[in-house]
PDB file of C-alpha atoms and ligand atoms in Angstrom:
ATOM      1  CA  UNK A 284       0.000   0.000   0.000  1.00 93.00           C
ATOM      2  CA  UNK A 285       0.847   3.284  -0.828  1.00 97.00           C
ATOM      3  CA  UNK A 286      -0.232   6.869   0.589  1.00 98.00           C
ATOM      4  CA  UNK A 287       0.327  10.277  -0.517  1.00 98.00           C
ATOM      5  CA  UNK A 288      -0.829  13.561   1.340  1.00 99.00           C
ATOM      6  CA  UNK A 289      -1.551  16.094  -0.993  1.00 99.00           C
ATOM      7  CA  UNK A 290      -2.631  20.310  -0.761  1.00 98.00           C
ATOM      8  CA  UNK A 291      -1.994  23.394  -2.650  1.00 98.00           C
ATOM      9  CA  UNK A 292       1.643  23.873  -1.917  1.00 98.00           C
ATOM     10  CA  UNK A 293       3.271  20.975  -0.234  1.00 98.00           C
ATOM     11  CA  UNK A 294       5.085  22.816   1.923  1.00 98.00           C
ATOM     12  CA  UNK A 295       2.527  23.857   5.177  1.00 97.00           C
ATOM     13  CA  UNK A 296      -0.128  20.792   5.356  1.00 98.00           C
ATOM     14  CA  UNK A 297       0.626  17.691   3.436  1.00 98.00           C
ATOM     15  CA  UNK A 298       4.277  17.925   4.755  1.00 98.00           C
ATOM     16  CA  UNK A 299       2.713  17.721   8.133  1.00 98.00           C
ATOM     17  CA  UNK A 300       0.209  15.349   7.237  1.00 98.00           C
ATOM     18  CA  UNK A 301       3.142  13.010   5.683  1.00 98.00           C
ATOM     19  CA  UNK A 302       5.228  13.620   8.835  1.00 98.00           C
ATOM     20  CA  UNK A 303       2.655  12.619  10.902  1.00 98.00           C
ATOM     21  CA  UNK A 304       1.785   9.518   8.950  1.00 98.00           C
ATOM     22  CA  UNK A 305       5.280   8.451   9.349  1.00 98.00           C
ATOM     23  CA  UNK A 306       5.627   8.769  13.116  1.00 98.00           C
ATOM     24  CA  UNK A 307       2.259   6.926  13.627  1.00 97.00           C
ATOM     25  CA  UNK A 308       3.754   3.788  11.246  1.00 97.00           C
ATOM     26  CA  UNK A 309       7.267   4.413  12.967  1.00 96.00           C
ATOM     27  CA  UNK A 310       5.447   3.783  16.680  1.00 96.00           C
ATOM     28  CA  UNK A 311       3.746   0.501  15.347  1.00 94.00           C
ATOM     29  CA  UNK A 312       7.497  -0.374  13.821  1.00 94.00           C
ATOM     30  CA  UNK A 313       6.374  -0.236  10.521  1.00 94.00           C
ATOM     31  CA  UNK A 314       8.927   1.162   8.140  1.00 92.00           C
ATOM     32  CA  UNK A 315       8.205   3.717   4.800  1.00 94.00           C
ATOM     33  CA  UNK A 316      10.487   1.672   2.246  1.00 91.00           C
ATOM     34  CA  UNK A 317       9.787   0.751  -0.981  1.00 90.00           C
ATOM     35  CA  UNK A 318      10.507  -3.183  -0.926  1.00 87.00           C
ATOM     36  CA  UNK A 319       8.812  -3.893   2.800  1.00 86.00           C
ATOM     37  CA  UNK A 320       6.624  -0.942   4.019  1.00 92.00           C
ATOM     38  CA  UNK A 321       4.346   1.279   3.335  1.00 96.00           C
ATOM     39  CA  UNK A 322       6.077   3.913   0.907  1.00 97.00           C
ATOM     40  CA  UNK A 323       4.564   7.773   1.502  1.00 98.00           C
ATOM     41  CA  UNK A 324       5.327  11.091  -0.109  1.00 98.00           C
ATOM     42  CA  UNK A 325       3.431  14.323   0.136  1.00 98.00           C
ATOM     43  CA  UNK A 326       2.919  16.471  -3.463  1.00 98.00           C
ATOM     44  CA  UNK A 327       1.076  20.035  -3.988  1.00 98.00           C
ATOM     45  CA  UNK A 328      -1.044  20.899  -6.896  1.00 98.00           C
ATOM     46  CA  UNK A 329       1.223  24.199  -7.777  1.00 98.00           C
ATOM     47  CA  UNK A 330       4.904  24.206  -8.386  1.00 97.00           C
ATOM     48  CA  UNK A 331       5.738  27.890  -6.927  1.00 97.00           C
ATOM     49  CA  UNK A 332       7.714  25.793  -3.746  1.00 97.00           C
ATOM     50  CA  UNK A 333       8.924  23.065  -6.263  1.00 98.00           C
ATOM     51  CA  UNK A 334      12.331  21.982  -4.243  1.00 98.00           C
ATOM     52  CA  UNK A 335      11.811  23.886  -0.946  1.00 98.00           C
ATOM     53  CA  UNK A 336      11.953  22.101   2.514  1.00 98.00           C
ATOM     54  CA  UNK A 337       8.829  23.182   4.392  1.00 98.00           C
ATOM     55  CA  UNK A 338       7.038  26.020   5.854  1.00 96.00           C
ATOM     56  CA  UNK A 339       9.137  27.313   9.013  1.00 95.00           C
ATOM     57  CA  UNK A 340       5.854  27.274  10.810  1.00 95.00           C
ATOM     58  CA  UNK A 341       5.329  23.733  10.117  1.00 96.00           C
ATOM     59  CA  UNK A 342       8.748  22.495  11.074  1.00 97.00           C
ATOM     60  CA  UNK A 343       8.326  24.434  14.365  1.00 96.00           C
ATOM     61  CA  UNK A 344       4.747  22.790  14.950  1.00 97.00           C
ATOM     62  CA  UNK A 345       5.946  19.418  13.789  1.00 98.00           C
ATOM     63  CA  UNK A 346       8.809  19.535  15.987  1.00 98.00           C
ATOM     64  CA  UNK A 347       7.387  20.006  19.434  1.00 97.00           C
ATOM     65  CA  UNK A 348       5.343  16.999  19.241  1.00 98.00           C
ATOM     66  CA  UNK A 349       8.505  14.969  18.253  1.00 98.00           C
ATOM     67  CA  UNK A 350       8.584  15.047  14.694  1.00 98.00           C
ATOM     68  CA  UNK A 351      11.552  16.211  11.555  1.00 98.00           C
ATOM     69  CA  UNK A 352      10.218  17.090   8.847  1.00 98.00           C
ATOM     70  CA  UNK A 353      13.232  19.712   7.840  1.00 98.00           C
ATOM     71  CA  UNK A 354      14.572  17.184   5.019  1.00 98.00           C
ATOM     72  CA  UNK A 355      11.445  17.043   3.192  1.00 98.00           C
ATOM     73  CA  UNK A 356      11.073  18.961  -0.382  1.00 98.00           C
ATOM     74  CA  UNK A 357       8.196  20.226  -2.243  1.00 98.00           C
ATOM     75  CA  UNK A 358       7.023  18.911  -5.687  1.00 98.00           C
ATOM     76  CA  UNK A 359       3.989  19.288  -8.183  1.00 98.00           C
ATOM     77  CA  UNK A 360       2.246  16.372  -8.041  1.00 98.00           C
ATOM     78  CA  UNK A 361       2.015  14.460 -11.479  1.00 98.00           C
ATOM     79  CA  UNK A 362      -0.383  12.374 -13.614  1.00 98.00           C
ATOM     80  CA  UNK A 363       1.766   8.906 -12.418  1.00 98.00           C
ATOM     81  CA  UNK A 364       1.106   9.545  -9.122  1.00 98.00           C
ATOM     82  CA  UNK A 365      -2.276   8.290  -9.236  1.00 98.00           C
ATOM     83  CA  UNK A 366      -0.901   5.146 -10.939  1.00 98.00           C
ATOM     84  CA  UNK A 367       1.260   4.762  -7.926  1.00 98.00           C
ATOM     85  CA  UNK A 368      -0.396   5.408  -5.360  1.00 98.00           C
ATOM     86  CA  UNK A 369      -3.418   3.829  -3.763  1.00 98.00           C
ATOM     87  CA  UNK A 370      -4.728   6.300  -1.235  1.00 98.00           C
ATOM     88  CA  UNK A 371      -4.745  10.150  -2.622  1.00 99.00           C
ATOM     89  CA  UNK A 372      -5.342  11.958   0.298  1.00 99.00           C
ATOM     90  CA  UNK A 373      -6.429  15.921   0.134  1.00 99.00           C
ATOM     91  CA  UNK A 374      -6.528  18.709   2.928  1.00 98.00           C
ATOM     92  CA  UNK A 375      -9.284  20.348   1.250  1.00 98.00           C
ATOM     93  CA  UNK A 376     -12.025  20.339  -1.082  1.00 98.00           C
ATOM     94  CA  UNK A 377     -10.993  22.379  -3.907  1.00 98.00           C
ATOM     95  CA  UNK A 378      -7.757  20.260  -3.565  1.00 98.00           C
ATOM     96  CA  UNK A 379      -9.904  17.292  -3.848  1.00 98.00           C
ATOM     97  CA  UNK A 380     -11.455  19.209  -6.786  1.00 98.00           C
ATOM     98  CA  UNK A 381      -7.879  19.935  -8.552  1.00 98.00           C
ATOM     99  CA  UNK A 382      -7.264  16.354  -8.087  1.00 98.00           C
ATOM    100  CA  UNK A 383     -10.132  14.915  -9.917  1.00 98.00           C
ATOM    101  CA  UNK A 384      -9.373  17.056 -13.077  1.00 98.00           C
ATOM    102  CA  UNK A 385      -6.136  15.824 -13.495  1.00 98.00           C
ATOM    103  CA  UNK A 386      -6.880  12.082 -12.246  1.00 98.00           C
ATOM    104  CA  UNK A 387      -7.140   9.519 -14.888  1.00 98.00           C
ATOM    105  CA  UNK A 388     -10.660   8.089 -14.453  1.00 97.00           C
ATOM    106  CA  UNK A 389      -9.723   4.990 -13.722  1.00 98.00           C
ATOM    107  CA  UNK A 390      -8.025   5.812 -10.364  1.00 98.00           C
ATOM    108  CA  UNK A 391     -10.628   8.771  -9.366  1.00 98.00           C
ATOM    109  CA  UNK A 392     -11.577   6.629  -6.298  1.00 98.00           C
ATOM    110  CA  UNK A 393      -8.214   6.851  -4.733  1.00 98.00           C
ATOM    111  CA  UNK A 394      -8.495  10.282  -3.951  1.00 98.00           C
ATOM    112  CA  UNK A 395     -10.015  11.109  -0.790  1.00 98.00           C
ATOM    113  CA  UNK A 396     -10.778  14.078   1.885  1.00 98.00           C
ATOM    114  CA  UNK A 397      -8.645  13.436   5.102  1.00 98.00           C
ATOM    115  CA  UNK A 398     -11.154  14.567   7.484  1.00 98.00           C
ATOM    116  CA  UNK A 399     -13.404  12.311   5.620  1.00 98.00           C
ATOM    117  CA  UNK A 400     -11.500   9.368   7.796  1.00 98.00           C
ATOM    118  CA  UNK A 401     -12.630  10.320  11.094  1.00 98.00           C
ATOM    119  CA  UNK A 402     -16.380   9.339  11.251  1.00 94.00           C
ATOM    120  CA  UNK A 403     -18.538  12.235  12.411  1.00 93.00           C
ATOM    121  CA  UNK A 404     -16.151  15.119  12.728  1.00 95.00           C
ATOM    122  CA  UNK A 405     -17.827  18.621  12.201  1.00 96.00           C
ATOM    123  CA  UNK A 406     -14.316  19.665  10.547  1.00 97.00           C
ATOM    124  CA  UNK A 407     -14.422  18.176   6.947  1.00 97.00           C
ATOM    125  CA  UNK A 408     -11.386  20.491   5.798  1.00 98.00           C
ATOM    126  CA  UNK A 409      -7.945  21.222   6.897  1.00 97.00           C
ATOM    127  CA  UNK A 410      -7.730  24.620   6.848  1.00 94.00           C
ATOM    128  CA  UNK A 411      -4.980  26.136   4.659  1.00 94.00           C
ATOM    129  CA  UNK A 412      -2.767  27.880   7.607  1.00 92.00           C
ATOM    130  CA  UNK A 413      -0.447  29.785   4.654  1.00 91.00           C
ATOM    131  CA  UNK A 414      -1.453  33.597   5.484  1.00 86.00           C
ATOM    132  CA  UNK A 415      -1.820  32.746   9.113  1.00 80.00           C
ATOM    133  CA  UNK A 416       0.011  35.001  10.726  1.00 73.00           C
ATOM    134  CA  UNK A 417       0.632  33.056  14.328  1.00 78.00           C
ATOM    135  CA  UNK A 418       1.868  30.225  15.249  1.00 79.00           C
ATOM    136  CA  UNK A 419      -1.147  28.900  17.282  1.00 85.00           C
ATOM    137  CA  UNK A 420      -2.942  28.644  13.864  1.00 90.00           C
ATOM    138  CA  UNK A 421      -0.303  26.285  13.102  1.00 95.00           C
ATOM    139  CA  UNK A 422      -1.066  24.445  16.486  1.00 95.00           C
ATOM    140  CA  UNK A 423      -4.437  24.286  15.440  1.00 95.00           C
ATOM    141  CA  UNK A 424      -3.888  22.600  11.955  1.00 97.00           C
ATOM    142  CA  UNK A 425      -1.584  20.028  13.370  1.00 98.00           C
ATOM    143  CA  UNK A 426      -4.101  18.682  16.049  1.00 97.00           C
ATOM    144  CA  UNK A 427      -6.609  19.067  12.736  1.00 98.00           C
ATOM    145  CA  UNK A 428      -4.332  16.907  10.728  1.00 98.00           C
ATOM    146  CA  UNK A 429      -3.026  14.450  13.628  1.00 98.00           C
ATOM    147  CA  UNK A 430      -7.103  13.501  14.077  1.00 98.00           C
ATOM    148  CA  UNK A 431      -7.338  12.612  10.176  1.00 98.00           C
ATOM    149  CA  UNK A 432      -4.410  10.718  10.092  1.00 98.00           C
ATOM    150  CA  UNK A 433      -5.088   8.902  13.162  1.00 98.00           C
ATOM    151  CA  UNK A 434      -8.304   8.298  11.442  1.00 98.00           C
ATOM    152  CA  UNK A 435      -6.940   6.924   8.204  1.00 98.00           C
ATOM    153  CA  UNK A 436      -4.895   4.562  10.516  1.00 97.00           C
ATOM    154  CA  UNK A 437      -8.054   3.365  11.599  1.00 97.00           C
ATOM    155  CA  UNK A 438      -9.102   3.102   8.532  1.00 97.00           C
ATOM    156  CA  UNK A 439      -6.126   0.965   6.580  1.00 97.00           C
ATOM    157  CA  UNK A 440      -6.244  -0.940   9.704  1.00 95.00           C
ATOM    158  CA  UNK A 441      -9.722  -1.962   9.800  1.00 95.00           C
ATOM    159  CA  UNK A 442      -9.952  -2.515   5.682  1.00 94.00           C
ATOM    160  CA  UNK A 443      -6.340  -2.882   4.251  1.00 90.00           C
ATOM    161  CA  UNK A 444      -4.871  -4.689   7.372  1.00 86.00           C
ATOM    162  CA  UNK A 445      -2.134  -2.064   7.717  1.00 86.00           C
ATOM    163  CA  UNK A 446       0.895  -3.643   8.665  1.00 75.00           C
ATOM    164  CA  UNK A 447       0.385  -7.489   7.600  1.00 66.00           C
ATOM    165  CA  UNK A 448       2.591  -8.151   4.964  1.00 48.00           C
ATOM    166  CA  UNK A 449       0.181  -9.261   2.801  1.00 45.00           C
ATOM    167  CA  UNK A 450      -1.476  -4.927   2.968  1.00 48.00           C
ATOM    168  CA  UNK A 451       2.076  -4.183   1.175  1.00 45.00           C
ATOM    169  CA  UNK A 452       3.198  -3.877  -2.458  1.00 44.00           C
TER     170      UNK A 452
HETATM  171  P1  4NP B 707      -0.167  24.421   1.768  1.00 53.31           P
HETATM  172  O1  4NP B 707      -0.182  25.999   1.986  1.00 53.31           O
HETATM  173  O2  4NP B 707      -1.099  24.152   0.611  1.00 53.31           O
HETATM  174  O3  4NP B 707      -0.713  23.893   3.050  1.00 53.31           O
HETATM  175  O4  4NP B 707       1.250  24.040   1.511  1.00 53.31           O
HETATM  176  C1  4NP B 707       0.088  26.889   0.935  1.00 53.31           C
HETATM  177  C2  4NP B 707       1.397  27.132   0.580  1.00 53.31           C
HETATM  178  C3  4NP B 707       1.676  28.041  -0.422  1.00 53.31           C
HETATM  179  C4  4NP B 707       0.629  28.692  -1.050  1.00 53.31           C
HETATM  180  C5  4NP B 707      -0.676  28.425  -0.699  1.00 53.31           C
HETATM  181  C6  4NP B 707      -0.948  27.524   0.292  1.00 53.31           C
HETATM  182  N1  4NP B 707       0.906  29.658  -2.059  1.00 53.31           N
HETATM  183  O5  4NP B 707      -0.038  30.289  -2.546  1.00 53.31           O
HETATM  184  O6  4NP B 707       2.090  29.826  -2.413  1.00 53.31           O
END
């Protein structure tokens, strides 16, 4: 199985929401690596941070609960990506809108809202925190975006048996 975290710039929420992922699967000793775990990336639907490492913001947020996310760098997404991966996961809906325009057909149903993964939440979007000015916005969208991901967890476990080998490939 493969996940991918995707928003409009890849470099204040999917970061996170990849950084995040990663720490959850690290805790339950289940590794990112292409052969034998559960490879995931993060992508943005613009290019204007194409190569950058993260939002400062983000890095700050990400690293007081514990996490690095300084040697991540931003990229477009691109059509292949929906080829390889199976869950598509947006912050937003006009992300999820973007998405769909550019998503072969075929694959549309990979592509889903995070918040969608945590059954009866009254927040449906991640906020996008980029003209926030403080940081406790930030602090905000990271408890926003641990609750999806902890969700889609959940999720994978209870319908992809995440972390039996037979979930991976
Ligand atoms: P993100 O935030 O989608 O969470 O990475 C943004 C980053 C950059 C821009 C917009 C949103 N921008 O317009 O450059």
């Amino acid at each position: 199985m493969r996940v991918i975290f995707v928003c409009l710039g890849n470099i204040c929420r999917s970061p996170l929401a990849e950084g995040v992922f990663r720490n959850r699967l690290a805790a339950r000793g289940l590794s990112t690596d292409e052969n034998d775990g559960i490879p995931t990336d993060s992508a943005g639907l613009g290019d204007w941070h194409a190569g950058s490492a993260p939002d400062k913001r983000s890095i700050a947020v990400a690293k007081k609960h514990g996490i690095d996310i300084t040697s991540q760098r931003a990229r477009k997404i691109v059509e292949s990506d929906f080829e390889n991966f199976d869950f598509v996961v947006a912050m937003d809906r006009d992300n999820v809108d973007a998405l769909k325009k550019l998503c072969p057909t075929q694959f549309a149903d990979r592509i889903h809202l995070l918040m969608s993964f945590v059954p009866n939440s009254k927040i449906r979007e991640v906020p996008d925190p980029y003209f926030f000015r403080d940081e406790e916005s930030f602090a905000r969208v990271y408890a926003v975006i641990a609750d999806g991901v902890d969700g889609l967890i959940s999720h994978l476990d209870a319908h992809h048996a995440l972390g039996n080998k037979s979930s991976r490939g």
